[in-house]
mmCIF file of C-alpha atoms in Angstrom:
data_model
loop_
_atom_site.group_PDB
_atom_site.id
_atom_site.type_symbol
_atom_site.label_atom_id
_atom_site.label_comp_id
_atom_site.label_asym_id
_atom_site.label_seq_id
_atom_site.Cartn_x
_atom_site.Cartn_y
_atom_site.Cartn_z
ATOM 1 C CA GLN A 175 42.375 -4.144 48.938
ATOM 2 C CA VAL A 176 45.534 -4.233 46.852
ATOM 3 C CA GLN A 177 48.285 -1.632 46.990
ATOM 4 C CA VAL A 178 50.781 -1.121 44.167
ATOM 5 C CA VAL A 179 53.999 0.831 44.638
ATOM 6 C CA GLU A 180 56.627 1.601 41.994
ATOM 7 C CA SER A 181 60.226 2.589 42.643
ATOM 8 C CA GLY A 182 63.482 3.103 40.812
ATOM 9 C CA GLY A 183 62.898 6.101 38.585
ATOM 10 C CA GLY A 184 65.222 9.049 38.255
ATOM 11 C CA LEU A 185 67.452 11.055 35.947
ATOM 12 C CA VAL A 186 69.765 9.195 33.591
ATOM 13 C CA GLN A 187 71.873 10.112 30.578
ATOM 14 C CA ALA A 188 71.044 8.831 27.133
ATOM 15 C CA GLY A 189 72.511 5.378 26.634
ATOM 16 C CA GLY A 190 72.242 4.608 30.316
ATOM 17 C CA SER A 191 70.162 2.089 32.227
ATOM 18 C CA VAL A 192 67.494 2.146 34.896
ATOM 19 C CA ARG A 193 65.650 -0.650 36.675
ATOM 20 C CA LEU A 194 62.114 -0.097 37.864
ATOM 21 C CA SER A 195 60.383 -2.215 40.476
ATOM 22 C CA CYS A 196 56.721 -2.577 41.331
ATOM 23 C CA ALA A 197 55.446 -4.424 44.364
ATOM 24 C CA ALA A 198 51.855 -5.418 45.008
ATOM 25 C CA SER A 199 50.695 -5.997 48.557
ATOM 26 C CA GLY A 200 47.508 -6.538 50.524
ATOM 27 C CA SER A 201 44.916 -9.275 50.628
ATOM 28 C CA ILE A 202 45.841 -10.895 47.328
ATOM 29 C CA LEU A 203 44.531 -14.265 46.245
ATOM 30 C CA ILE A 204 46.208 -14.351 42.849
ATOM 31 C CA ILE A 205 47.967 -11.987 40.446
ATOM 32 C CA ASN A 206 47.497 -12.512 36.729
ATOM 33 C CA ASP A 207 49.163 -10.151 34.234
ATOM 34 C CA MET A 208 51.514 -7.409 35.420
ATOM 35 C CA GLY A 209 52.522 -4.575 33.163
ATOM 36 C CA TRP A 210 54.285 -1.298 32.679
ATOM 37 C CA TYR A 211 52.821 1.718 30.965
ATOM 38 C CA ARG A 212 54.220 5.187 30.428
ATOM 39 C CA GLN A 213 52.852 8.621 29.830
ATOM 40 C CA ALA A 214 54.935 11.453 28.462
ATOM 41 C CA THR A 215 53.878 15.067 28.896
ATOM 42 C CA GLY A 216 51.058 15.897 26.527
ATOM 43 C CA LYS A 217 50.677 12.322 25.308
ATOM 44 C CA GLN A 218 48.382 9.427 26.054
ATOM 45 C CA ARG A 219 49.396 6.598 28.333
ATOM 46 C CA GLU A 220 50.876 3.723 26.321
ATOM 47 C CA LEU A 221 51.749 0.117 26.996
ATOM 48 C CA VAL A 222 55.453 -0.563 27.426
ATOM 49 C CA ALA A 223 55.521 -4.232 28.389
ATOM 50 C CA VAL A 224 53.363 -6.898 29.970
ATOM 51 C CA ILE A 225 54.137 -10.271 31.548
ATOM 52 C CA THR A 226 51.764 -13.115 32.308
ATOM 53 C CA ARG A 227 51.821 -15.174 35.466
ATOM 54 C CA ARG A 228 53.654 -17.927 33.604
ATOM 55 C CA GLY A 229 56.241 -15.523 32.200
ATOM 56 C CA GLY A 230 54.961 -14.802 28.727
ATOM 57 C CA THR A 231 55.928 -11.299 27.614
ATOM 58 C CA ASN A 232 54.889 -8.671 25.117
ATOM 59 C CA TYR A 233 56.620 -5.376 24.329
ATOM 60 C CA ALA A 234 55.898 -2.156 22.523
ATOM 61 C CA ASP A 235 57.869 -1.988 19.281
ATOM 62 C CA SER A 236 59.658 1.130 20.496
ATOM 63 C CA VAL A 237 61.315 -0.721 23.393
ATOM 64 C CA LYS A 238 61.946 -4.183 21.943
ATOM 65 C CA GLY A 239 65.550 -5.219 22.368
ATOM 66 C CA ARG A 240 66.197 -2.503 24.960
ATOM 67 C CA PHE A 241 63.742 -3.191 27.795
ATOM 68 C CA THR A 242 63.174 -6.436 29.669
ATOM 69 C CA ILE A 243 60.199 -7.179 31.901
ATOM 70 C CA SER A 244 60.405 -9.870 34.567
ATOM 71 C CA ARG A 245 58.545 -10.876 37.709
ATOM 72 C CA ASP A 246 58.961 -12.640 41.015
ATOM 73 C CA ASN A 247 55.671 -14.340 41.840
ATOM 74 C CA ALA A 248 56.773 -15.147 45.393
ATOM 75 C CA ARG A 249 57.280 -11.424 46.054
ATOM 76 C CA ASN A 250 54.339 -10.186 43.933
ATOM 77 C CA THR A 251 56.847 -7.939 42.202
ATOM 78 C CA VAL A 252 57.439 -6.977 38.589
ATOM 79 C CA TYR A 253 60.592 -5.364 37.210
ATOM 80 C CA LEU A 254 61.447 -3.358 34.131
ATOM 81 C CA GLN A 255 65.098 -3.285 33.122
ATOM 82 C CA MET A 256 65.603 -0.392 30.723
ATOM 83 C CA ASN A 257 68.845 -0.246 28.743
ATOM 84 C CA SER A 258 70.103 2.020 25.963
ATOM 85 C CA LEU A 259 67.734 4.721 27.107
ATOM 86 C CA LYS A 260 66.766 7.523 24.755
ATOM 87 C CA PRO A 261 65.391 10.996 25.503
ATOM 88 C CA GLU A 262 62.068 9.863 24.024
ATOM 89 C CA ASP A 263 61.793 7.311 26.839
ATOM 90 C CA THR A 264 61.240 10.201 29.250
ATOM 91 C CA ALA A 265 57.870 9.721 30.918
ATOM 92 C CA VAL A 266 56.064 8.777 34.081
ATOM 93 C CA TYR A 267 56.088 5.007 34.263
ATOM 94 C CA TYR A 268 53.098 3.252 35.794
ATOM 95 C CA CYS A 269 52.707 -0.323 36.915
ATOM 96 C CA ASP A 270 49.416 -2.152 36.629
ATOM 97 C CA VAL A 271 48.464 -5.386 38.320
ATOM 98 C CA ASP A 272 45.578 -7.647 37.301
ATOM 99 C CA SER A 273 44.681 -9.154 40.641
ATOM 100 C CA LEU A 274 42.016 -11.144 42.403
ATOM 101 C CA PRO A 275 41.884 -10.056 46.039
ATOM 102 C CA VAL A 276 40.821 -12.349 48.852
ATOM 103 C CA TYR A 277 37.675 -10.311 49.265
ATOM 104 C CA GLY A 278 36.205 -8.724 46.173
ATOM 105 C CA SER A 279 36.347 -9.164 42.445
ATOM 106 C CA ARG A 280 39.165 -9.299 39.944
ATOM 107 C CA SER A 281 40.355 -5.778 39.140
ATOM 108 C CA ILE A 282 43.211 -3.779 37.675
ATOM 109 C CA TYR A 283 45.229 -1.902 40.265
ATOM 110 C CA TRP A 284 47.594 0.964 39.399
ATOM 111 C CA GLY A 285 50.587 2.434 41.128
ATOM 112 C CA GLN A 286 51.203 6.124 41.584
ATOM 113 C CA GLY A 287 53.874 6.279 38.896
ATOM 114 C CA THR A 288 57.589 6.957 38.885
ATOM 115 C CA GLN A 289 59.341 9.579 36.771
ATOM 116 C CA VAL A 290 62.114 8.571 34.384
ATOM 117 C CA THR A 291 63.969 11.419 32.716
ATOM 118 C CA VAL A 292 66.581 10.737 30.042
ATOM 119 C CA SER A 293 68.904 13.620 29.237
ATOM 120 C CA SER A 294 70.603 13.968 25.876
#
């Protein structure tokens, strides 16, 4: 079983910065892609950024140039550095981990989410 836990959310003023962290733990054989999604109230969950095991990245157009995704493979952790935040970035941010556990099949594991609120 794989557990995924996000941290680092909170309340920030527009123009400010926040860094989110997401750590995967458990009986993990390998972690492939790691990503961040967000879901604002009344909207569908959307991809924010994704990073491959080798460090390749992809971003939503709305966050390009402002957000940076990175990972530490030794710690099974992915980060999301969010700069120049806007009120429209307000959402619950979720981490997803594409992992192959020691016992079982390759699956996508989700964290519980962390709230980021940007005030104007």
